[in-house]
Every structure is written in C-alpha cells, then in structure tokens.
Coordinates of N, CA and C in Angstrom, one line a residue:
M31 N 0.8 -1.1 -0.2 CA -0.1 -0.2 0.1 C 0.9 1.4 -0.1
N32 N 0.7 2.2 -0.8 CA 1.3 3.4 -0.9 C 0.4 4.6 -0.3
K33 N 0.8 5.4 0.6 CA 0.2 6.3 1.2 C 1.1 7.7 1.1
K34 N 0.5 8.3 0.8 CA 1.1 9.7 0.2 C 0.6 10.8 1.5
V35 N 1.5 11.2 2.4 CA 1.0 12.2 3.2 C 2.1 13.3 3.4
L36 N 1.3 14.3 2.9 CA 2.0 15.4 3.0 C 2.3 16.4 4.2
K37 N 3.1 16.8 4.8 CA 3.1 17.7 6.0 C 2.1 18.5 6.2
I38 N 1.3 18.5 7.3 CA 0.0 19.1 7.5 C 0.5 20.5 8.6
V39 N 1.6 20.6 8.9 CA 2.0 21.7 9.7 C 2.6 22.8 9.1
C40 N 2.4 24.0 9.3 CA 2.9 24.8 8.4 C 3.7 26.0 9.2
G41 N 4.8 26.2 9.4 CA 5.4 27.4 9.9 C 5.3 28.4 9.2
F42 N 5.2 29.6 9.8 CA 4.5 30.8 8.9 C 4.8 32.1 9.7
A43 N 5.0 33.0 8.7 CA 5.1 34.5 9.2 C 6.6 34.9 9.4
V44 N 7.1 35.8 8.6 CA 8.4 36.5 8.8 C 7.6 37.9 9.1
I45 N 8.3 38.4 10.4 CA 7.9 39.7 10.9 C 8.9 40.5 11.0
S46 N 9.1 41.6 10.5 CA 10.0 42.5 10.9 C 9.9 43.8 11.2
L47 N 10.2 44.0 12.4 CA 9.9 45.2 13.6 C 10.7 46.4 13.6
G48 N 10.2 47.4 12.9 CA 10.7 48.5 12.5 C 10.3 49.9 13.6
T49 N 11.1 50.3 14.3 CA 10.5 51.3 15.2 C 11.7 52.4 15.4
V50 N 11.0 53.6 15.8 CA 11.9 54.8 16.2 C 12.2 55.1 17.9
G51 N 12.8 54.5 18.4 CA 13.2 54.5 19.7 C 11.7 54.6 20.3
F52 N 11.7 55.3 21.8 CA 10.5 55.3 22.6 C 9.6 56.2 21.9
S53 N 9.5 57.2 21.2 CA 8.5 58.2 20.7 C 7.7 57.5 19.9
A54 N 7.7 56.8 19.0 CA 7.0 56.0 18.1 C 7.4 54.4 18.0
W55 N 6.9 53.6 18.4 CA 7.2 52.3 18.7 C 6.4 51.4 18.1
I56 N 6.3 51.9 16.6 CA 5.6 51.1 15.8 C 6.3 49.9 15.1
V57 N 6.0 48.9 15.0 CA 6.7 47.6 14.7 C 6.0 47.1 13.4
G58 N 6.9 47.1 12.1 CA 6.2 46.6 10.9 C 6.5 45.2 10.9
L59 N 5.7 44.3 10.4 CA 5.7 42.9 10.3 C 5.6 42.4 8.7
Q60 N 6.5 41.5 8.4 CA 6.4 40.9 6.9 C 6.3 39.5 7.3
Q61 N 5.5 39.0 6.8 CA 5.2 37.5 6.8 C 5.3 36.8 5.5
S62 N 5.7 35.6 5.4 CA 5.8 34.7 4.5 C 5.7 33.5 4.6
E63 N 5.4 32.2 3.6 CA 5.1 31.2 3.7 C 6.0 30.4 3.9
T64 N 6.1 29.4 4.6 CA 7.1 28.2 5.0 C 6.2 26.9 4.7
S65 N 6.8 25.7 4.0 CA 6.1 24.6 4.0 C 7.1 23.5 3.6
S66 N 6.5 22.1 3.9 CA 7.4 21.2 3.5 C 6.5 19.8 3.1
A67 N 7.2 18.9 2.8 CA 6.4 17.6 2.3 C 6.8 16.3 2.7
T68 N 6.6 15.3 2.9 CA 7.1 14.2 3.6 C 6.0 12.9 2.8
T69 N 7.1 12.2 1.8 CA 6.2 11.2 1.2 C 6.6 9.5 1.8
I70 N 5.6 9.0 2.0 CA 6.0 7.5 2.6 C 5.5 6.5 1.8
N71 N 6.0 5.3 1.5 CA 6.1 4.4 0.5 C 5.8 3.0 1.1
V72 N 4.8 2.1 1.1 CA 4.8 1.3 1.3 C 4.0 -0.1 0.7
D73 N 4.6 -0.9 0.1 CA 4.1 -1.9 -0.8 C 3.2 -1.3 -2.1
T74 N 2.1 -1.7 -2.5 CA 1.6 -1.0 -3.7 C 0.9 -0.1 -3.8
V75 N 0.7 0.5 -4.4 CA -0.5 1.5 -4.7 C -1.9 1.1 -4.7
V76 N -2.5 1.5 -3.2 CA -3.8 0.9 -3.1 C -5.0 1.9 -2.6
T77 N -4.2 3.1 -1.9 CA -5.2 4.0 -1.4 C -4.3 5.5 -1.0
N78 N -5.1 6.4 -1.5 CA -4.6 7.7 -1.3 C -4.9 8.8 -0.3
D79 N -4.2 8.6 0.9 CA -4.5 9.5 1.9 C -3.3 10.5 2.2
A80 N -3.9 11.4 1.3 CA -3.2 12.8 1.3 C -3.8 13.8 2.1
Q81 N -3.0 14.5 2.5 CA -3.2 15.7 3.6 C -2.4 17.0 3.4
Y82 N -2.8 18.2 3.0 CA -2.0 19.2 2.3 C -2.5 20.5 3.0
L83 N -1.7 21.3 4.0 CA -2.2 22.4 4.2 C -1.1 23.4 4.0
S84 N -1.8 24.4 3.4 CA -0.5 25.7 3.1 C -1.2 26.7 3.4
A85 N -0.6 27.9 3.9 CA -0.9 29.3 4.0 C 0.1 30.1 3.5
S86 N -0.3 31.3 3.4 CA 0.7 32.3 2.8 C 0.0 33.9 3.3
S87 N 0.8 35.1 3.5 CA 0.7 36.2 3.7 C 1.5 37.3 3.1
T88 N 1.4 38.1 2.2 CA 2.0 39.0 1.7 C 2.2 40.0 2.0
N89 N 3.2 41.0 2.1 CA 3.2 42.6 2.4 C 2.1 42.7 3.8
Q90 N 2.2 41.7 4.7 CA 1.5 42.0 5.9 C 2.3 42.9 7.0
K91 N 1.6 43.9 7.4 CA 2.3 44.5 8.5 C 1.6 44.4 10.1
I92 N 2.4 44.2 11.0 CA 1.6 44.5 12.3 C 2.0 45.6 13.1
V93 N 1.4 46.2 13.4 CA 1.6 47.6 14.2 C 1.5 47.1 15.6
I94 N 2.7 47.4 16.4 CA 3.0 47.4 18.0 C 2.6 48.6 18.3
A95 N 1.3 49.0 18.8 CA 0.9 50.2 19.6 C -0.1 50.0 20.3
E96 N -0.7 51.1 20.9 CA -2.0 51.4 21.7 C -3.4 51.2 20.7
T97 N -4.2 50.6 21.1 CA -5.2 50.4 20.2 C -6.4 51.6 20.4
S98 N -6.1 52.2 21.2 CA -7.3 53.3 21.9 C -6.5 54.4 22.7
V99 N -7.5 55.5 22.7 CA -6.8 56.8 23.7 C -6.9 56.2 25.0
P100 N -5.9 56.0 25.7 CA -5.5 55.8 27.3 C -6.8 56.3 28.1
E101 N -7.4 55.9 29.0 CA -8.4 56.3 29.8 C -8.1 57.3 30.5
S102 N -7.0 57.7 30.8 CA -6.3 58.8 31.5 C -5.1 59.3 30.7
N103 N -4.9 60.9 30.8 CA -3.5 61.3 30.3 C -2.8 61.7 31.5
S104 N -3.0 61.2 33.0 CA -2.8 62.0 34.4 C -1.5 61.0 34.7
G105 N -1.5 60.1 33.9 CA -0.1 59.0 34.2 C 1.4 59.6 33.8
I106 N 2.2 58.9 34.0 CA 3.7 58.9 33.7 C 3.7 58.5 32.0
I107 N 3.0 58.2 31.2 CA 3.2 57.7 30.1 C 1.7 58.0 29.3
T108 N 1.8 58.5 28.3 CA 0.5 58.3 27.5 C 0.8 58.4 25.8
A109 N -0.1 58.3 25.2 CA 0.1 57.7 23.5 C -1.0 58.8 23.0
K110 N -0.5 59.1 21.6 CA -0.7 60.1 20.6 C -1.3 59.7 19.6
D111 N -2.5 59.9 19.2 CA -3.3 59.6 17.7 C -2.8 60.5 16.6
L112 N -1.6 59.9 15.9 CA -1.2 60.4 14.9 C -2.2 60.8 13.5
S113 N -3.3 59.9 13.5 CA -4.0 60.1 12.7 C -4.9 61.4 12.6
K114 N -5.1 62.2 14.1 CA -5.5 63.4 14.2 C -4.4 64.5 14.2
G115 N -3.3 64.0 13.8 CA -2.2 65.2 13.8 C -1.3 65.4 14.9
D116 N -2.0 64.8 15.7 CA -0.8 64.8 17.0 C 0.6 64.6 16.8
S117 N 1.5 65.2 17.6 CA 2.9 65.3 17.5 C 3.4 63.9 17.9
P118 N 4.4 63.3 17.0 CA 4.7 61.9 17.2 C 5.4 61.6 18.8
S119 N 4.8 62.2 19.6 CA 5.9 62.2 20.9 C 4.7 61.2 21.6
G120 N 5.5 60.3 22.5 CA 5.0 59.2 23.5 C 4.2 58.1 22.8
L121 N 3.8 57.3 22.9 CA 3.1 56.0 22.1 C 2.4 56.4 21.3
T122 N 2.4 55.5 20.3 CA 1.1 56.1 19.3 C 0.1 55.3 19.1
I123 N -1.2 55.5 18.5 CA -2.2 54.7 18.8 C -2.9 54.3 17.2
D124 N -3.1 53.2 17.2 CA -3.6 52.8 16.0 C -4.5 51.6 16.1
G125 N -5.8 51.7 15.6 CA -7.1 50.9 15.8 C -7.0 49.5 15.6
N126 N -6.0 49.4 14.4 CA -5.6 47.7 14.1 C -4.4 47.3 14.7
A127 N -3.7 48.1 15.7 CA -2.6 47.5 16.4 C -2.8 46.1 16.9
L128 N -1.7 45.5 16.6 CA -1.7 44.0 16.9 C -2.3 42.9 16.1
K129 N -3.1 43.4 15.1 CA -3.8 42.8 14.5 C -3.2 42.2 12.9
F130 N -3.3 41.2 12.5 CA -3.0 40.2 11.6 C -3.8 39.3 10.7
S131 N -3.4 39.0 9.6 CA -4.3 38.3 8.8 C -3.8 37.8 7.7
F132 N -4.3 36.4 6.8 CA -3.8 35.9 5.7 C -4.2 36.0 4.6
D133 N -3.6 36.0 3.7 CA -3.8 35.8 2.2 C -4.9 34.9 2.0
S134 N -3.9 33.7 2.5 CA -4.8 32.7 2.0 C -4.3 31.5 2.9
I135 N -5.2 30.5 3.0 CA -5.2 29.2 3.7 C -5.9 28.3 2.8
N136 N -5.1 26.9 2.4 CA -5.8 26.1 1.7 C -5.5 24.8 2.3
V137 N -6.4 23.9 2.3 CA -6.4 22.6 2.7 C -7.2 21.6 1.6
L138 N -6.1 20.5 1.2 CA -6.5 19.7 0.1 C -6.4 18.4 1.0
L139 N -7.4 17.5 1.0 CA -7.5 16.1 1.2 C -8.0 15.3 0.5
S140 N -7.6 13.8 0.7 CA -8.3 13.0 0.2 C -9.8 12.3 0.5
E141 N -10.6 11.8 0.0 CA -11.8 11.8 0.5 C -11.7 10.4 1.6
K142 N -10.6 9.5 1.5 CA -10.4 8.9 2.4 C -9.9 9.3 3.6
T143 N -9.1 10.4 3.5 CA -8.4 10.8 4.9 C -9.7 11.8 5.4
Q144 N -10.4 12.3 4.8 CA -11.3 13.1 5.5 C -12.4 12.3 6.2
T145 N -12.8 10.9 5.7 CA -13.7 10.1 6.0 C -13.2 9.6 7.3
D146 N -11.8 9.1 7.4 CA -11.0 8.7 8.5 C -10.7 9.4 9.8
N147 N -10.6 10.8 9.6 CA -10.5 11.7 10.4 C -11.3 12.8 10.8
N148 N -12.3 13.2 9.7 CA -13.3 14.0 10.0 C -12.5 15.1 10.7
F149 N -11.7 16.1 9.8 CA -11.0 17.2 10.3 C -12.4 18.2 10.3
I150 N -12.1 19.1 11.1 CA -13.2 19.9 11.2 C -12.4 21.8 10.8
G151 N -11.2 21.8 10.9 CA -10.8 23.1 10.5 C -9.1 22.9 10.7
V152 N -8.7 24.3 11.0 CA -7.2 24.8 11.0 C -7.1 25.4 12.3
K153 N -6.1 25.0 13.2 CA -5.8 25.6 14.1 C -4.7 26.7 14.2
I154 N -4.8 28.1 14.6 CA -3.7 28.6 14.5 C -2.8 29.0 15.7
E155 N -1.9 28.8 16.0 CA -1.1 29.3 17.0 C 0.2 29.4 17.0
L156 N 1.0 30.2 17.9 CA 2.1 30.5 18.0 C 3.2 29.3 18.0
D157 N 4.2 29.0 17.4 CA 5.3 28.0 17.3 C 5.9 28.1 18.8
D158 N 5.7 26.9 19.5 CA 6.5 27.2 20.8 C 7.9 26.5 20.7
T159 N 8.2 26.1 19.4 CA 9.9 25.8 19.3 C 10.4 27.1 18.7
A160 N 10.1 28.1 18.7 CA 10.2 29.5 18.2 C 10.0 30.7 18.6
N161 N 10.1 31.6 18.4 CA 9.6 32.8 19.0 C 9.9 33.4 20.5
S162 N 11.6 32.9 20.3 CA 12.1 32.9 22.3 C 12.3 34.5 22.4
F163 N 12.3 35.3 21.3 CA 12.7 36.8 21.2 C 11.2 37.3 21.9
L164 N 10.2 36.9 22.3 CA 9.1 37.6 22.6 C 9.1 37.6 24.4
E165 N 10.0 36.7 24.7 CA 10.1 36.4 26.1 C 11.7 37.3 26.4
T166 N 11.4 37.8 28.1 CA 12.4 38.7 28.3 C 12.4 38.6 29.9
T167 N 13.8 38.6 30.5 CA 13.9 38.8 31.7 C 14.2 40.3 32.5
V168 N 14.3 41.1 31.4 CA 14.2 42.7 32.0 C 13.3 43.1 32.9
N169 N 13.8 43.8 33.7 CA 12.6 44.3 34.9 C 12.8 45.4 35.4
N170 N 12.9 46.7 35.2 CA 13.4 47.6 35.7 C 12.3 48.2 36.8
V171 N 11.1 47.9 36.6 CA 10.1 48.5 37.3 C 9.5 47.8 38.5
G172 N 10.1 46.6 39.1 CA 10.0 45.8 40.5 C 9.0 44.9 39.9
R173 N 8.8 44.1 39.0 CA 7.8 43.1 38.6 C 8.2 42.0 39.8
S174 N 7.4 41.2 40.2 CA 7.4 40.3 41.2 C 6.3 38.9 40.8
G175 N 7.0 37.9 41.1 CA 6.1 36.6 41.1 C 6.6 35.8 39.3
S176 N 7.6 36.0 39.3 CA 8.1 35.4 37.8 C 9.7 35.7 37.6
E177 N 10.2 35.1 37.0 CA 11.8 35.3 36.5 C 12.0 35.6 35.0
S178 N 10.6 35.7 34.0 CA 10.6 35.8 32.9 C 9.2 36.4 32.5
W179 N 8.9 37.0 31.5 CA 7.8 37.2 30.9 C 7.6 37.5 29.7
S180 N 6.6 37.4 28.9 CA 6.3 37.6 27.4 C 5.8 38.9 27.0
Y181 N 6.7 39.6 26.0 CA 6.2 40.8 25.6 C 4.7 40.9 24.8
L182 N 4.5 39.7 23.9 CA 3.5 39.4 23.4 C 2.8 38.1 23.4
T183 N 1.6 37.6 23.1 CA 1.2 36.7 23.3 C 0.0 36.4 22.2
F184 N -0.4 35.2 22.0 CA -1.5 34.9 21.1 C -2.2 33.5 21.6
K185 N -3.7 34.0 21.6 CA -4.6 32.8 22.0 C -4.8 31.9 20.8
P186 N -4.8 30.8 20.9 CA -4.8 29.9 19.6 C -6.4 30.1 19.3
V187 N -6.5 29.9 18.0 CA -7.4 30.0 17.6 C -8.0 29.1 16.2
T188 N -9.0 28.5 16.3 CA -9.5 27.4 15.2 C -10.7 28.0 14.4
L189 N -10.2 28.2 13.1 CA -10.9 28.4 12.0 C -11.4 26.9 11.2
T190 N -13.0 27.3 11.3 CA -13.7 26.1 11.0 C -14.0 26.1 9.2
F191 N -13.9 24.8 9.1 CA -14.4 24.5 7.6 C -15.9 25.2 7.2
D192 N -16.8 24.8 8.4 CA -18.0 25.2 8.2 C -18.2 27.1 8.0
E193 N -17.4 27.6 8.7 CA -17.7 28.7 9.0 C -16.8 29.6 8.5
N194 N -15.3 29.1 8.2 CA -14.4 30.5 7.6 C -13.8 29.8 6.4
F195 N -14.0 28.7 5.9 CA -13.8 28.2 4.5 C -14.7 27.6 3.4
T196 N -14.4 27.9 2.2 CA -15.2 27.5 1.1 C -15.0 26.1 0.5
R197 N -15.9 25.3 0.6 CA -15.5 24.0 -0.1 C -15.7 23.7 -1.4
V198 N -15.0 23.2 -2.0 CA -14.9 22.7 -3.3 C -15.0 21.1 -3.4
E199 N -16.4 21.0 -3.9 CA -16.8 19.5 -4.1 C -15.6 18.7 -4.6
P200 N -15.7 17.3 -4.1 CA -14.8 16.5 -5.1 C -15.1 16.2 -6.3
G201 N -13.8 16.0 -7.1 CA -14.3 15.8 -8.8 C -14.0 14.3 -8.7
N202 N -13.3 14.2 -9.8 CA -12.9 12.8 -10.2 C -11.7 12.2 -9.9
D203 N -11.0 13.3 -9.2 CA -9.8 13.0 -8.7 C -9.9 12.4 -7.2
G204 N -10.9 12.8 -6.6 CA -11.3 12.1 -5.3 C -10.5 12.9 -4.2
Y205 N -10.4 14.4 -4.5 CA -10.0 15.1 -3.5 C -11.0 16.3 -3.0
I206 N -11.1 16.4 -1.6 CA -11.9 17.6 -1.2 C -10.4 19.1 -0.9
E207 N -11.2 20.0 -1.1 CA -10.5 21.2 -1.2 C -11.1 22.3 -0.1
Y208 N -10.5 22.9 0.8 CA -10.9 23.9 1.5 C -10.1 25.3 1.1
T209 N -10.8 26.3 0.9 CA -9.9 27.7 1.0 C -10.4 28.4 1.5
L210 N -9.8 29.4 2.2 CA -10.1 30.3 3.3 C -11.2 31.7 2.5
N211 N -12.1 31.7 3.2 CA -13.3 32.7 2.9 C -12.6 34.1 3.9
K212 N -11.7 35.0 3.2 CA -11.1 35.8 4.0 C -12.0 36.9 4.7
S213 N -13.5 36.9 3.9 CA -14.5 38.0 4.5 C -14.6 37.6 6.0
T214 N -14.5 36.0 6.3 CA -14.9 35.5 7.7 C -14.0 36.0 8.8
I215 N -12.8 36.3 8.3 CA -12.1 36.8 9.5 C -11.6 38.2 9.0
N216 N -11.8 39.0 8.0 CA -11.5 40.1 7.8 C -12.7 41.3 8.0
G217 N -13.9 40.5 8.2 CA -15.0 41.5 7.8 C -15.1 42.0 6.7
A218 N -16.2 43.2 6.6 CA -16.2 43.9 5.2 C -15.0 44.7 4.8
A219 N -14.2 45.2 5.6 CA -13.2 46.0 5.6 C -11.5 45.3 5.2
E220 N -11.0 45.2 4.4 CA -9.7 44.5 4.1 C -8.9 44.6 5.5
D221 N -8.9 46.0 5.9 CA -8.1 46.6 7.1 C -8.3 46.0 8.4
T222 N -9.6 45.1 8.3 CA -9.8 44.8 9.9 C -9.9 43.2 9.8
T223 N -9.0 42.7 11.1 CA -9.1 41.1 11.1 C -9.2 40.8 12.4
K224 N -10.0 39.6 12.4 CA -10.3 38.9 14.1 C -9.3 38.5 14.6
L225 N -8.3 38.2 13.8 CA -7.0 37.7 14.6 C -6.0 38.9 15.0
S226 N -5.6 38.6 16.5 CA -4.9 39.8 16.8 C -3.9 39.3 18.0
L227 N -2.9 39.7 17.9 CA -1.9 39.3 19.1 C -2.3 40.0 20.3
D228 N -1.9 39.9 21.6 CA -2.5 40.0 22.7 C -1.0 40.7 23.4
W229 N -1.1 41.6 24.3 CA -0.2 42.2 25.4 C 0.1 41.1 26.4
G230 N 1.5 40.5 26.5 CA 1.7 39.6 27.2 C 1.9 39.9 28.8
T231 N 2.5 38.9 29.5 CA 2.7 39.0 31.1 C 3.5 40.1 31.3
Y232 N 4.5 40.8 30.4 CA 4.9 41.6 30.8 C 4.7 42.9 31.3
F233 N 3.5 43.1 30.8 CA 2.3 44.4 30.7 C 1.3 44.1 31.5
G234 N 1.2 42.7 32.5 CA 0.0 42.1 33.1 C -1.3 41.9 32.0
G235 N -0.7 41.4 30.9 CA -2.0 41.6 29.9 C -2.8 42.6 29.3
K236 N -2.3 43.8 29.8 CA -2.8 45.2 29.6 C -2.2 45.7 28.4
S237 N -2.2 47.0 28.1 CA -1.4 47.7 27.2 C -0.6 48.4 28.2
P238 N 0.7 49.0 27.4 CA 1.6 49.6 28.1 C 1.6 50.4 28.9
V239 N 0.6 51.6 28.3 CA 0.4 52.8 28.8 C -0.5 52.4 30.3
T240 N -1.8 51.5 30.0 CA -2.2 51.4 31.3 C -1.3 50.8 32.1
Y241 N -0.7 49.7 31.9 CA -0.1 48.9 33.2 C 1.1 50.1 33.6
Y242 N 2.1 50.7 32.9 CA 3.0 51.5 33.7 C 2.0 52.8 34.5
N243 N 1.1 53.0 33.9 CA 0.2 54.3 34.9 C -0.1 53.7 36.1
S244 N -0.7 52.6 36.2 CA -1.0 51.7 37.4 C -0.3 51.4 38.3
I245 N 1.3 51.6 37.8 CA 2.1 51.4 38.8 C 2.1 52.6 40.3
D246 N 2.2 52.1 41.5 CA 2.0 52.8 42.3 C 2.9 53.8 42.6
R247 N 2.8 55.2 42.5 CA 3.6 56.2 42.7 C 3.4 57.0 43.8
S248 N 2.6 56.6 45.0 CA 2.3 57.1 46.1 C 3.6 57.5 46.9
G249 N 3.9 58.3 47.4 CA 4.9 58.6 48.2 C 6.3 58.8 47.6
K250 N 6.4 58.8 46.5 CA 7.8 59.2 45.6 C 7.9 59.9 45.4
D251 N 9.1 60.5 45.8 CA 9.8 62.2 45.8 C 9.9 62.1 44.1
T252 N 10.4 63.7 43.8 CA 10.5 63.7 42.4 C 11.7 62.9 41.9
S253 N 12.6 62.8 42.7 CA 13.9 61.8 42.1 C 13.8 60.2 41.9
E254 N 12.7 59.8 42.4 CA 12.2 58.4 42.4 C 11.2 58.3 41.3
L255 N 10.5 59.7 40.9 CA 9.7 59.5 40.0 C 10.2 59.5 38.5
I256 N 11.7 60.8 38.5 CA 12.3 60.5 37.2 C 13.2 59.3 37.0
T257 N 13.4 58.6 38.2 CA 14.1 56.9 38.0 C 13.1 56.1 37.5
L258 N 11.8 56.3 37.9 CA 10.6 55.5 37.4 C 10.7 56.0 35.7
I259 N 10.4 56.8 35.5 CA 10.0 57.2 34.0 C 11.5 56.7 33.3
E260 N 12.7 56.8 33.8 CA 13.7 56.4 33.0 C 13.4 54.8 32.8
N261 N 13.1 54.3 34.1 CA 13.3 52.8 33.8 C 12.1 52.3 32.9
V262 N 11.2 53.0 32.6 CA 10.0 52.8 31.8 C 10.4 53.2 30.6
N263 N 11.0 54.0 30.1 CA 11.6 54.3 28.8 C 12.8 53.3 28.6
N264 N 13.5 52.9 29.5 CA 14.6 51.7 29.0 C 13.7 50.3 28.6
E265 N 12.8 50.0 29.4 CA 11.9 48.8 29.1 C 11.5 48.8 27.8
L266 N 10.9 50.1 27.6 CA 10.2 49.9 26.2 C 11.4 50.1 25.1
T267 N 12.4 50.9 25.3 CA 13.3 50.9 24.2 C 14.3 49.3 24.2
T268 N 14.2 48.6 25.2 CA 15.0 47.5 25.0 C 13.8 46.4 24.4
M269 N 12.4 46.8 24.4 CA 11.6 45.5 23.9 C 11.6 46.2 22.2
N270 N 11.7 47.2 21.9 CA 11.8 47.7 20.4 C 13.3 47.1 20.0
K271 N 14.2 47.0 20.5 CA 15.5 46.6 20.3 C 15.3 44.8 19.9
E272 N 14.8 44.5 20.8 CA 15.0 42.7 21.1 C 13.6 42.6 20.0
L273 N 12.7 43.1 19.5 CA 11.7 42.7 18.6 C 12.0 43.2 17.2
N274 N 13.0 44.0 17.1 CA 13.6 44.7 15.6 C 13.9 43.7 14.7
N275 N 13.4 43.4 13.4 CA 13.6 42.7 12.5 C 13.7 41.3 12.9
K276 N 12.6 40.9 13.9 CA 12.8 39.5 14.0 C 11.5 38.5 13.4
K277 N 11.6 37.2 13.2 CA 10.7 36.8 12.7 C 9.7 35.9 13.8
I278 N 8.5 36.2 13.4 CA 7.7 35.6 14.3 C 6.9 34.3 13.7
T279 N 6.7 33.1 14.4 CA 6.2 31.9 13.3 C 4.8 31.5 14.2
F280 N 4.1 31.6 13.4 CA 2.8 30.8 13.7 C 2.7 29.5 13.2
K281 N 2.1 28.3 13.7 CA 1.9 27.0 13.4 C 0.4 26.8 13.3
L282 N 0.1 26.2 11.8 CA -1.0 25.8 11.6 C -1.2 24.3 11.1
S283 N -2.2 23.9 11.8 CA -2.4 22.3 11.8 C -3.8 22.0 11.5
L284 N -4.2 20.7 11.0 CA -5.5 20.3 10.9 C -5.8 20.0 12.3
V285 N -7.3 19.9 12.6 CA -8.0 19.6 14.1 C -9.1 19.0 13.4
K286 N -9.6 17.8 14.5 CA -10.4 17.0 14.5 C -12.0 17.6 15.2

C-alpha cells in the first residue's frame, strides 16, 4: 500500500519590526509562507491518504502600538493619535494595532483521509519551538512573581471549515479542497481582522500605557519619579531592540 502524506503543519510568518525609539514604537511585520512535504511508500499503490495544508500572507504589517486613547493622560506615560495630527511624541495609537491576517489558507484532503479523520478546521497558534525573542527577563520597574515574562502572546484560534472556508466538492480525482473565506476573518474591510496578538505578562495582559500608569507612585519624591520614568523608557526601548527585524512563527495544523 502506498500512502502519500504531505506535512500538515506549516511554520508561517516573517515579521520585521521597525521602530523609532521610545517616541513611536510602531513595529512593522512582514510574513511569508514556509512549508514542507514528506512521502511515505509502503507496498503497492492501493489508497490515497493525502493531507496538505498551506498558508501565505504577503506584505502584511503588524503595528505594535496602543489600540485606543488611554483612559487617562494623568499618568507617567501616554499615547498620541497620529491620525488626528498629534505630534509623534509618546506612544502611538492605531485602531488595528496587534492585528494580522492571511492572504490564503488552503487545505487539500483525499476523501478517504477526511472520512477517516473528520477534520473540522485549521488551528492557528504560536510555534512554541520558535519566537524566543518574545520572552524577556528585563525588569526595571520591580515586577514580582516570575523570573521571565512575555512581551506579546497569542491565544490559539481554530478556523472551522463550516464557518471560515469555502469547500470545493470532490471531482473525479477524489480530493476535497477548502479555501479560506477571508471575509469571515476580515469582515467587510480588508484592514480589519479578527486575528490579533495580545499584550503578554510583561504588561500584565494590559496595554503598556495602562500597565505603567497603574504602578503605585504614592509617596515617591521627584527623584524617584524621574528614575521610574527612565526605567519605563529603558524597558520599552529594550523591547523595540529585541523585536526589531525578528521573525514570528505561527503554526497551522488540521484539527478534528
């Protein structure tokens, strides 16, 4: 029996992070596809057990910034809405910050494979064998309870064939093909997507402005406040440096 099994896990997304110091930490991200295939041969050709998953995203950009105007500007750090002509000082605001999308996700299955496995969709998650640059041990503002933290994280998402894909009925070749319906994850506007990174444990799952402004400043004199501000500046500058020109890898896999 000859079973052709093409690798169903795809490492994905090249992210380049460009920034201009503390004043505007917008991180640009370019994503590209990587995939591989493995063939297993056993005895004679009897059945086709093919599984193939591919994904691509061209010229995508992920902006690392605040998503909305902070609830208060009375803290030690704030953000500016550049779209309204604000001066690019402080952190920037972008309604689509942290969001990303895919140009395409395609799945090709033999009828036998789908009958045997009943795959329901594609799971997207961060590749835990990569992306170590998202972790840091830098702690200038007195965090506790851990020795390392994550700058960014991503909650795994499953895109289902029923809701997020268009099915191509099998023809004479006996294959079932699913193609991503981008409108189900992008909505009506191409610049809107339901896929998004989240702020990690480094900021307590909050935005940087909210996190740093929540630090207790009661009883601190002017010198101590200046030191705190310098430490915040150093942490964000370090984050920019660590993320700059790195590649973030997402793992895509078929799920039952």
